[in-house]
């Protein structure tokens, strides 16, 4: 099969992790007889350096013409990078938010799974992770605090900043439907996370989620307050299947969920709209402190490429093969530095990519 894929390496460790993921995709093509046509595009700081803006119409057009986008990471060191001298709407992250909005990628899937091989790297006590965990954060990605009106102003010599958290019922309904649909294919449980004891937006969220749940009697729904959820994730992560939540809560909880898998370098993600198209990226950031040093863990990006094969290209068998190759390499004891534990072999970014390719 022939497919068009846009690669957006981005900033920091982005180029090196995307390079390894492409290597694995090339291996998939060779093994299964597919042709992927690639086009490279810029985003974030890389785009600012070339075009003066963090996202161009050309990058959006390229993404729109493709079956899927595989992205690295966006952003730099805010304390030292000149990108952060620009006004907020021209900084690298604004490009990421814009591409999510322009492509209507409202559903962000972030699976967090405990590999048996990485138990040693998990910061939780062995008795807590005895039965493992396999959860998926379904994060709303194009609404809430990220996209509400914001301003900073001075009044009578006092500076004030405002961010607005807005959701309408349609935005809540479509992400809830995605959450229940995917729960149906998993353990049939949705934990809807909100702050309904304080926020109006959360009270509407809860009401709409309950309406949607009525269409899925086979899926169990529970509601959980976000502060409790943050606590439950480290107390008993095995209780979760699909965690359905709004944009900001999902951002925070997904970092927490990734860390309990052993490292933030393990967590893949898919951002989807109503069609088969998707943008795939690791959930971690651009780690400018280790960029270009062959230290970054490429596994989250390689697993994101596997999600791309599965969700946008309908290549389930190929996706399984990539995921199994990752497992095999971990079983063989190879680790990047972030997931390193005693008795294992520490390898760099490039070597990890090669090993996964070899085990396809
Ligand atoms: C993520 C990141 C982004 C977000 C940043 C870089 C804007 O943290 O994808 O989780 O907050 O969504
Ligand atoms: Mg984040």
PDB file of C-alpha atoms in Angstrom, residues 11-287:
ATOM      1  CA  UNK A  11      13.007  21.141  18.066  1.00  0.00           C
ATOM      2  CA  UNK A  12      15.445  19.802  20.636  1.00  0.00           C
ATOM      3  CA  UNK A  13      15.621  16.014  20.542  1.00  0.00           C
ATOM      4  CA  UNK A  14      12.831  15.971  17.914  1.00  0.00           C
ATOM      5  CA  UNK A  15      15.056  15.422  14.840  1.00  0.00           C
ATOM      6  CA  UNK A  16      16.977  12.490  16.358  1.00  0.00           C
ATOM      7  CA  UNK A  17      13.919  10.631  17.667  1.00  0.00           C
ATOM      8  CA  UNK A  18      11.958  11.126  14.433  1.00  0.00           C
ATOM      9  CA  UNK A  19      14.989   9.881  12.478  1.00  0.00           C
ATOM     10  CA  UNK A  20      14.910   6.618  14.458  1.00  0.00           C
ATOM     11  CA  UNK A  21      11.137   6.240  14.048  1.00  0.00           C
ATOM     12  CA  UNK A  22      11.504   6.718  10.284  1.00  0.00           C
ATOM     13  CA  UNK A  23      14.163   4.034  10.258  1.00  0.00           C
ATOM     14  CA  UNK A  24      11.677   1.634  11.847  1.00  0.00           C
ATOM     15  CA  UNK A  25       8.945   2.689   9.389  1.00  0.00           C
ATOM     16  CA  UNK A  26      11.325   2.039   6.493  1.00  0.00           C
ATOM     17  CA  UNK A  27      11.862  -1.418   7.940  1.00  0.00           C
ATOM     18  CA  UNK A  28       8.088  -1.958   8.049  1.00  0.00           C
ATOM     19  CA  UNK A  29       7.806  -0.935   4.380  1.00  0.00           C
ATOM     20  CA  UNK A  30      10.533  -3.318   3.364  1.00  0.00           C
ATOM     21  CA  UNK A  31       9.146  -6.222   5.354  1.00  0.00           C
ATOM     22  CA  UNK A  32       5.499  -5.826   4.403  1.00  0.00           C
ATOM     23  CA  UNK A  33       5.839  -4.376   0.904  1.00  0.00           C
ATOM     24  CA  UNK A  34       4.451  -0.886   1.498  1.00  0.00           C
ATOM     25  CA  UNK A  35       5.566   2.432   0.082  1.00  0.00           C
ATOM     26  CA  UNK A  36       5.510   5.484   2.299  1.00  0.00           C
ATOM     27  CA  UNK A  37       6.021   8.792   0.594  1.00  0.00           C
ATOM     28  CA  UNK A  38       7.560  11.278   3.020  1.00  0.00           C
ATOM     29  CA  UNK A  39       7.519  15.037   3.097  1.00  0.00           C
ATOM     30  CA  UNK A  40       9.333  17.028   5.776  1.00  0.00           C
ATOM     31  CA  UNK A  41       7.893  20.162   7.322  1.00  0.00           C
ATOM     32  CA  UNK A  42       8.817  22.617  10.062  1.00  0.00           C
ATOM     33  CA  UNK A  43       7.156  23.641  13.284  1.00  0.00           C
ATOM     34  CA  UNK A  44       8.062  25.475  16.478  1.00  0.00           C
ATOM     35  CA  UNK A  45      11.506  26.989  16.931  1.00  0.00           C
ATOM     36  CA  UNK A  46      12.785  25.383  13.728  1.00  0.00           C
ATOM     37  CA  UNK A  47      10.049  27.192  11.827  1.00  0.00           C
ATOM     38  CA  UNK A  48      10.718  30.469  13.652  1.00  0.00           C
ATOM     39  CA  UNK A  49      14.392  30.278  12.643  1.00  0.00           C
ATOM     40  CA  UNK A  50      13.494  29.822   8.968  1.00  0.00           C
ATOM     41  CA  UNK A  51      10.225  31.703   8.513  1.00  0.00           C
ATOM     42  CA  UNK A  52       9.873  33.892  11.602  1.00  0.00           C
ATOM     43  CA  UNK A  53       6.656  32.145  12.678  1.00  0.00           C
ATOM     44  CA  UNK A  54       6.141  28.865  14.578  1.00  0.00           C
ATOM     45  CA  UNK A  55       3.753  27.420  11.990  1.00  0.00           C
ATOM     46  CA  UNK A  56       3.308  28.274   8.315  1.00  0.00           C
ATOM     47  CA  UNK A  57       0.385  27.681   5.960  1.00  0.00           C
ATOM     48  CA  UNK A  58       2.744  25.401   4.004  1.00  0.00           C
ATOM     49  CA  UNK A  59       3.133  23.052   6.965  1.00  0.00           C
ATOM     50  CA  UNK A  60      -0.639  22.989   7.488  1.00  0.00           C
ATOM     51  CA  UNK A  61      -1.210  22.342   3.767  1.00  0.00           C
ATOM     52  CA  UNK A  62       1.372  19.532   3.776  1.00  0.00           C
ATOM     53  CA  UNK A  63      -0.307  17.934   6.791  1.00  0.00           C
ATOM     54  CA  UNK A  64      -3.716  18.262   5.163  1.00  0.00           C
ATOM     55  CA  UNK A  65      -2.489  16.485   2.046  1.00  0.00           C
ATOM     56  CA  UNK A  66      -1.107  13.516   4.003  1.00  0.00           C
ATOM     57  CA  UNK A  67      -2.601  10.375   5.525  1.00  0.00           C
ATOM     58  CA  UNK A  68      -0.827  11.106   8.786  1.00  0.00           C
ATOM     59  CA  UNK A  69       1.787  13.285  10.458  1.00  0.00           C
ATOM     60  CA  UNK A  70       4.606  12.034  12.648  1.00  0.00           C
ATOM     61  CA  UNK A  71       6.014  14.755  14.847  1.00  0.00           C
ATOM     62  CA  UNK A  72       8.966  15.022  17.214  1.00  0.00           C
ATOM     63  CA  UNK A  73       8.781  17.740  19.810  1.00  0.00           C
ATOM     64  CA  UNK A  74       8.360  21.478  20.038  1.00  0.00           C
ATOM     65  CA  UNK A  75      10.057  24.135  22.150  1.00  0.00           C
ATOM     66  CA  UNK A  76      13.362  25.133  23.685  1.00  0.00           C
ATOM     67  CA  UNK A  77      14.842  26.264  26.956  1.00  0.00           C
ATOM     68  CA  UNK A  78      12.678  29.211  27.978  1.00  0.00           C
ATOM     69  CA  UNK A  79      15.467  30.695  30.110  1.00  0.00           C
ATOM     70  CA  UNK A  80      18.066  30.877  27.349  1.00  0.00           C
ATOM     71  CA  UNK A  81      16.471  30.524  23.918  1.00  0.00           C
ATOM     72  CA  UNK A  82      15.783  33.694  21.896  1.00  0.00           C
ATOM     73  CA  UNK A  83      12.444  32.143  20.840  1.00  0.00           C
ATOM     74  CA  UNK A  84      11.119  33.122  24.258  1.00  0.00           C
ATOM     75  CA  UNK A  85      11.935  36.792  23.727  1.00  0.00           C
ATOM     76  CA  UNK A  86       9.066  36.791  21.212  1.00  0.00           C
ATOM     77  CA  UNK A  87       5.528  37.577  22.263  1.00  0.00           C
ATOM     78  CA  UNK A  88       3.663  34.443  23.464  1.00  0.00           C
ATOM     79  CA  UNK A  89       1.618  34.012  20.272  1.00  0.00           C
ATOM     80  CA  UNK A  90       4.852  33.769  18.211  1.00  0.00           C
ATOM     81  CA  UNK A  91       6.689  31.264  20.417  1.00  0.00           C
ATOM     82  CA  UNK A  92       7.274  27.590  19.486  1.00  0.00           C
ATOM     83  CA  UNK A  93       4.365  26.151  21.532  1.00  0.00           C
ATOM     84  CA  UNK A  94       1.920  28.449  19.755  1.00  0.00           C
ATOM     85  CA  UNK A  95       2.722  26.508  16.575  1.00  0.00           C
ATOM     86  CA  UNK A  96       1.818  23.242  18.251  1.00  0.00           C
ATOM     87  CA  UNK A  97      -1.481  24.600  19.554  1.00  0.00           C
ATOM     88  CA  UNK A  98      -2.259  26.073  16.149  1.00  0.00           C
ATOM     89  CA  UNK A  99      -1.671  22.862  14.227  1.00  0.00           C
ATOM     90  CA  UNK A 100      -3.898  20.964  16.691  1.00  0.00           C
ATOM     91  CA  UNK A 101      -6.653  23.540  16.217  1.00  0.00           C
ATOM     92  CA  UNK A 102      -6.271  23.934  12.430  1.00  0.00           C
ATOM     93  CA  UNK A 103      -6.489  20.188  11.877  1.00  0.00           C
ATOM     94  CA  UNK A 104      -9.314  19.886  14.425  1.00  0.00           C
ATOM     95  CA  UNK A 105      -7.391  17.246  16.392  1.00  0.00           C
ATOM     96  CA  UNK A 106      -9.702  17.226  19.374  1.00  0.00           C
ATOM     97  CA  UNK A 107      -8.989  13.701  20.622  1.00  0.00           C
ATOM     98  CA  UNK A 108      -5.591  13.026  22.145  1.00  0.00           C
ATOM     99  CA  UNK A 109      -4.925   9.397  23.077  1.00  0.00           C
ATOM    100  CA  UNK A 110      -2.085   8.763  25.496  1.00  0.00           C
ATOM    101  CA  UNK A 111      -1.680   5.121  26.479  1.00  0.00           C
ATOM    102  CA  UNK A 112       0.340   4.297  29.596  1.00  0.00           C
ATOM    103  CA  UNK A 113       1.261   0.667  29.963  1.00  0.00           C
ATOM    104  CA  UNK A 114       3.634  -0.988  32.386  1.00  0.00           C
ATOM    105  CA  UNK A 115       6.087  -3.176  30.491  1.00  0.00           C
ATOM    106  CA  UNK A 116       7.021  -6.110  32.673  1.00  0.00           C
ATOM    107  CA  UNK A 117      10.634  -5.484  31.627  1.00  0.00           C
ATOM    108  CA  UNK A 118      10.518  -1.961  33.065  1.00  0.00           C
ATOM    109  CA  UNK A 119       9.229  -2.766  36.543  1.00  0.00           C
ATOM    110  CA  UNK A 120      12.641  -1.844  37.921  1.00  0.00           C
ATOM    111  CA  UNK A 121      12.419   1.610  36.387  1.00  0.00           C
ATOM    112  CA  UNK A 122       8.935   2.239  37.821  1.00  0.00           C
ATOM    113  CA  UNK A 123       9.119   4.590  40.809  1.00  0.00           C
ATOM    114  CA  UNK A 124       6.124   2.909  42.512  1.00  0.00           C
ATOM    115  CA  UNK A 125       6.425   0.188  45.173  1.00  0.00           C
ATOM    116  CA  UNK A 126       6.405  -3.391  43.801  1.00  0.00           C
ATOM    117  CA  UNK A 127       3.178  -4.289  45.656  1.00  0.00           C
ATOM    118  CA  UNK A 128       1.377  -1.379  43.944  1.00  0.00           C
ATOM    119  CA  UNK A 129       2.309  -2.540  40.457  1.00  0.00           C
ATOM    120  CA  UNK A 130       2.098  -6.249  41.114  1.00  0.00           C
ATOM    121  CA  UNK A 131      -0.766  -6.758  38.668  1.00  0.00           C
ATOM    122  CA  UNK A 132       0.552  -4.105  36.276  1.00  0.00           C
ATOM    123  CA  UNK A 133      -1.536  -1.408  34.639  1.00  0.00           C
ATOM    124  CA  UNK A 134      -2.743  -0.533  31.181  1.00  0.00           C
ATOM    125  CA  UNK A 135      -4.582   2.747  30.922  1.00  0.00           C
ATOM    126  CA  UNK A 136      -5.332   5.267  28.248  1.00  0.00           C
ATOM    127  CA  UNK A 137      -5.749   8.962  28.795  1.00  0.00           C
ATOM    128  CA  UNK A 138      -8.287  10.430  26.391  1.00  0.00           C
ATOM    129  CA  UNK A 139      -7.458  14.114  26.548  1.00  0.00           C
ATOM    130  CA  UNK A 140      -9.602  16.800  24.916  1.00  0.00           C
ATOM    131  CA  UNK A 141      -7.115  18.794  22.845  1.00  0.00           C
ATOM    132  CA  UNK A 142      -8.710  21.796  21.170  1.00  0.00           C
ATOM    133  CA  UNK A 143     -10.665  23.505  23.944  1.00  0.00           C
ATOM    134  CA  UNK A 144     -10.487  24.580  27.551  1.00  0.00           C
ATOM    135  CA  UNK A 145      -7.840  26.845  29.037  1.00  0.00           C
ATOM    136  CA  UNK A 146      -5.512  26.343  26.077  1.00  0.00           C
ATOM    137  CA  UNK A 147      -7.853  28.056  23.657  1.00  0.00           C
ATOM    138  CA  UNK A 148      -9.986  30.370  25.776  1.00  0.00           C
ATOM    139  CA  UNK A 149      -9.498  34.119  25.671  1.00  0.00           C
ATOM    140  CA  UNK A 150      -6.456  35.358  27.566  1.00  0.00           C
ATOM    141  CA  UNK A 151      -4.965  38.718  28.395  1.00  0.00           C
ATOM    142  CA  UNK A 152      -2.580  40.467  30.724  1.00  0.00           C
ATOM    143  CA  UNK A 153      -3.263  44.059  31.706  1.00  0.00           C
ATOM    144  CA  UNK A 154      -2.339  46.712  34.199  1.00  0.00           C
ATOM    145  CA  UNK A 155      -4.984  48.580  36.129  1.00  0.00           C
ATOM    146  CA  UNK A 156      -4.150  51.263  38.683  1.00  0.00           C
ATOM    147  CA  UNK A 157      -0.564  49.986  38.746  1.00  0.00           C
ATOM    148  CA  UNK A 158      -1.561  46.348  39.399  1.00  0.00           C
ATOM    149  CA  UNK A 159      -0.872  43.670  36.819  1.00  0.00           C
ATOM    150  CA  UNK A 160      -3.617  41.115  36.242  1.00  0.00           C
ATOM    151  CA  UNK A 161      -3.667  38.059  33.971  1.00  0.00           C
ATOM    152  CA  UNK A 162      -6.758  36.193  32.792  1.00  0.00           C
ATOM    153  CA  UNK A 163      -7.130  32.787  31.139  1.00  0.00           C
ATOM    154  CA  UNK A 164     -10.568  31.441  30.289  1.00  0.00           C
ATOM    155  CA  UNK A 165     -11.743  27.858  30.563  1.00  0.00           C
ATOM    156  CA  UNK A 166     -14.559  27.361  28.056  1.00  0.00           C
ATOM    157  CA  UNK A 167     -16.292  24.203  26.853  1.00  0.00           C
ATOM    158  CA  UNK A 168     -19.546  23.839  24.986  1.00  0.00           C
ATOM    159  CA  UNK A 169     -21.633  20.691  25.048  1.00  0.00           C
ATOM    160  CA  UNK A 170     -20.699  19.694  21.495  1.00  0.00           C
ATOM    161  CA  UNK A 171     -16.996  19.764  22.323  1.00  0.00           C
ATOM    162  CA  UNK A 172     -17.608  17.621  25.392  1.00  0.00           C
ATOM    163  CA  UNK A 173     -19.917  15.212  23.577  1.00  0.00           C
ATOM    164  CA  UNK A 174     -17.539  14.398  20.710  1.00  0.00           C
ATOM    165  CA  UNK A 175     -14.604  13.609  23.000  1.00  0.00           C
ATOM    166  CA  UNK A 176     -16.850  11.598  25.325  1.00  0.00           C
ATOM    167  CA  UNK A 177     -18.067   9.538  22.351  1.00  0.00           C
ATOM    168  CA  UNK A 178     -14.433   8.816  21.395  1.00  0.00           C
ATOM    169  CA  UNK A 179     -13.728   7.810  24.984  1.00  0.00           C
ATOM    170  CA  UNK A 180     -16.637   5.382  25.171  1.00  0.00           C
ATOM    171  CA  UNK A 181     -15.926   3.961  21.709  1.00  0.00           C
ATOM    172  CA  UNK A 182     -12.354   3.117  22.644  1.00  0.00           C
ATOM    173  CA  UNK A 183     -13.377   1.797  26.083  1.00  0.00           C
ATOM    174  CA  UNK A 184     -15.616  -0.670  24.266  1.00  0.00           C
ATOM    175  CA  UNK A 185     -12.550  -2.137  22.589  1.00  0.00           C
ATOM    176  CA  UNK A 186     -10.640  -2.278  25.879  1.00  0.00           C
ATOM    177  CA  UNK A 187     -11.764  -3.080  29.437  1.00  0.00           C
ATOM    178  CA  UNK A 188     -15.109  -1.234  29.098  1.00  0.00           C
ATOM    179  CA  UNK A 189     -14.525   1.302  31.833  1.00  0.00           C
ATOM    180  CA  UNK A 190     -14.434   5.089  31.580  1.00  0.00           C
ATOM    181  CA  UNK A 191     -13.230   7.291  34.426  1.00  0.00           C
ATOM    182  CA  UNK A 192     -14.319  10.819  33.627  1.00  0.00           C
ATOM    183  CA  UNK A 193     -12.073  13.279  35.420  1.00  0.00           C
ATOM    184  CA  UNK A 194     -13.200  16.795  36.307  1.00  0.00           C
ATOM    185  CA  UNK A 195     -13.332  19.384  39.076  1.00  0.00           C
ATOM    186  CA  UNK A 196     -17.110  19.474  39.372  1.00  0.00           C
ATOM    187  CA  UNK A 197     -16.933  20.519  43.020  1.00  0.00           C
ATOM    188  CA  UNK A 198     -15.635  23.915  41.859  1.00  0.00           C
ATOM    189  CA  UNK A 199     -15.907  24.551  38.103  1.00  0.00           C
ATOM    190  CA  UNK A 200     -18.991  25.196  35.976  1.00  0.00           C
ATOM    191  CA  UNK A 201     -17.192  23.786  32.938  1.00  0.00           C
ATOM    192  CA  UNK A 202     -16.717  20.555  34.896  1.00  0.00           C
ATOM    193  CA  UNK A 203     -20.368  20.398  35.924  1.00  0.00           C
ATOM    194  CA  UNK A 204     -21.387  20.668  32.259  1.00  0.00           C
ATOM    195  CA  UNK A 205     -18.700  18.096  31.407  1.00  0.00           C
ATOM    196  CA  UNK A 206     -20.187  15.638  33.913  1.00  0.00           C
ATOM    197  CA  UNK A 207     -23.750  16.154  32.658  1.00  0.00           C
ATOM    198  CA  UNK A 208     -22.840  15.636  28.985  1.00  0.00           C
ATOM    199  CA  UNK A 209     -20.642  12.610  29.746  1.00  0.00           C
ATOM    200  CA  UNK A 210     -23.598  11.052  31.575  1.00  0.00           C
ATOM    201  CA  UNK A 211     -25.835  11.652  28.558  1.00  0.00           C
ATOM    202  CA  UNK A 212     -23.311   9.984  26.265  1.00  0.00           C
ATOM    203  CA  UNK A 213     -22.897   7.088  28.698  1.00  0.00           C
ATOM    204  CA  UNK A 214     -26.573   6.240  28.269  1.00  0.00           C
ATOM    205  CA  UNK A 215     -25.723   5.069  24.716  1.00  0.00           C
ATOM    206  CA  UNK A 216     -23.037   2.726  26.073  1.00  0.00           C
ATOM    207  CA  UNK A 217     -24.731   0.560  28.710  1.00  0.00           C
ATOM    208  CA  UNK A 218     -21.971  -2.027  28.329  1.00  0.00           C
ATOM    209  CA  UNK A 219     -19.315   0.488  29.461  1.00  0.00           C
ATOM    210  CA  UNK A 220     -18.988   1.313  33.145  1.00  0.00           C
ATOM    211  CA  UNK A 221     -18.726   5.030  33.916  1.00  0.00           C
ATOM    212  CA  UNK A 222     -17.298   6.580  37.043  1.00  0.00           C
ATOM    213  CA  UNK A 223     -16.563  10.201  37.845  1.00  0.00           C
ATOM    214  CA  UNK A 224     -13.435  11.273  39.674  1.00  0.00           C
ATOM    215  CA  UNK A 225     -12.204  14.670  40.802  1.00  0.00           C
ATOM    216  CA  UNK A 226      -8.884  15.576  39.248  1.00  0.00           C
ATOM    217  CA  UNK A 227      -6.988  15.968  42.523  1.00  0.00           C
ATOM    218  CA  UNK A 228      -8.165  12.540  43.617  1.00  0.00           C
ATOM    219  CA  UNK A 229      -7.201  11.128  40.213  1.00  0.00           C
ATOM    220  CA  UNK A 230      -3.654  12.471  40.550  1.00  0.00           C
ATOM    221  CA  UNK A 231      -3.464  10.648  43.874  1.00  0.00           C
ATOM    222  CA  UNK A 232      -5.115   7.422  42.634  1.00  0.00           C
ATOM    223  CA  UNK A 233      -2.641   7.207  39.739  1.00  0.00           C
ATOM    224  CA  UNK A 234       0.191   6.590  42.177  1.00  0.00           C
ATOM    225  CA  UNK A 235      -1.905   4.692  44.754  1.00  0.00           C
ATOM    226  CA  UNK A 236      -3.501   2.150  42.414  1.00  0.00           C
ATOM    227  CA  UNK A 237      -2.969   2.746  38.676  1.00  0.00           C
ATOM    228  CA  UNK A 238      -4.402  -0.686  37.888  1.00  0.00           C
ATOM    229  CA  UNK A 239      -7.932   0.588  38.596  1.00  0.00           C
ATOM    230  CA  UNK A 240      -8.007   2.682  35.391  1.00  0.00           C
ATOM    231  CA  UNK A 241      -8.912   1.782  31.835  1.00  0.00           C
ATOM    232  CA  UNK A 242      -9.912   4.916  29.883  1.00  0.00           C
ATOM    233  CA  UNK A 243      -9.383   8.240  31.669  1.00  0.00           C
ATOM    234  CA  UNK A 244     -11.523  10.831  29.916  1.00  0.00           C
ATOM    235  CA  UNK A 245     -10.653  14.429  30.666  1.00  0.00           C
ATOM    236  CA  UNK A 246     -10.345  18.012  29.488  1.00  0.00           C
ATOM    237  CA  UNK A 247      -7.268  19.596  27.974  1.00  0.00           C
ATOM    238  CA  UNK A 248      -5.318  20.953  30.956  1.00  0.00           C
ATOM    239  CA  UNK A 249      -6.123  18.093  33.338  1.00  0.00           C
ATOM    240  CA  UNK A 250      -5.089  15.666  30.585  1.00  0.00           C
ATOM    241  CA  UNK A 251      -1.803  17.481  30.072  1.00  0.00           C
ATOM    242  CA  UNK A 252      -0.911  17.152  33.734  1.00  0.00           C
ATOM    243  CA  UNK A 253      -2.215  13.638  34.337  1.00  0.00           C
ATOM    244  CA  UNK A 254      -0.514  12.268  31.222  1.00  0.00           C
ATOM    245  CA  UNK A 255       2.926  13.362  32.438  1.00  0.00           C
ATOM    246  CA  UNK A 256       2.191  11.647  35.725  1.00  0.00           C
ATOM    247  CA  UNK A 257       0.918   8.508  33.969  1.00  0.00           C
ATOM    248  CA  UNK A 258       4.014   8.362  31.784  1.00  0.00           C
ATOM    249  CA  UNK A 259       6.387   8.583  34.709  1.00  0.00           C
ATOM    250  CA  UNK A 260       4.844   5.588  36.441  1.00  0.00           C
ATOM    251  CA  UNK A 261       5.576   3.505  33.323  1.00  0.00           C
ATOM    252  CA  UNK A 262       9.249   4.104  34.098  1.00  0.00           C
ATOM    253  CA  UNK A 263      10.002   7.189  32.061  1.00  0.00           C
ATOM    254  CA  UNK A 264       8.302   9.992  30.196  1.00  0.00           C
ATOM    255  CA  UNK A 265      10.357   8.703  27.247  1.00  0.00           C
ATOM    256  CA  UNK A 266       7.987   5.747  26.850  1.00  0.00           C
ATOM    257  CA  UNK A 267       4.644   7.474  26.294  1.00  0.00           C
ATOM    258  CA  UNK A 268       3.281   7.706  22.747  1.00  0.00           C
ATOM    259  CA  UNK A 269       0.292   9.707  21.603  1.00  0.00           C
ATOM    260  CA  UNK A 270      -2.188  10.075  18.789  1.00  0.00           C
ATOM    261  CA  UNK A 271      -4.199  13.205  18.076  1.00  0.00           C
ATOM    262  CA  UNK A 272      -7.255  12.490  15.971  1.00  0.00           C
ATOM    263  CA  UNK A 273     -10.132  14.321  14.329  1.00  0.00           C
ATOM    264  CA  UNK A 274     -13.364  12.823  12.975  1.00  0.00           C
ATOM    265  CA  UNK A 275     -11.557  11.220  10.000  1.00  0.00           C
ATOM    266  CA  UNK A 276      -8.796   8.624   9.805  1.00  0.00           C
ATOM    267  CA  UNK A 277      -6.150  11.333   9.703  1.00  0.00           C
ATOM    268  CA  UNK A 278      -3.994  11.745  12.783  1.00  0.00           C
ATOM    269  CA  UNK A 279      -0.954  13.519  14.165  1.00  0.00           C
ATOM    270  CA  UNK A 280       1.339  11.277  16.154  1.00  0.00           C
ATOM    271  CA  UNK A 281       3.917  12.492  18.637  1.00  0.00           C
ATOM    272  CA  UNK A 282       5.588  11.417  21.845  1.00  0.00           C
ATOM    273  CA  UNK A 283       3.951  12.941  24.927  1.00  0.00           C
ATOM    274  CA  UNK A 284       7.271  14.218  26.221  1.00  0.00           C
ATOM    275  CA  UNK A 285       8.891  17.531  25.444  1.00  0.00           C
ATOM    276  CA  UNK A 286      11.911  18.599  23.431  1.00  0.00           C
ATOM    277  CA  UNK A 287      14.482  18.065  26.232  1.00  0.00           C
TER     278      UNK A 287
END
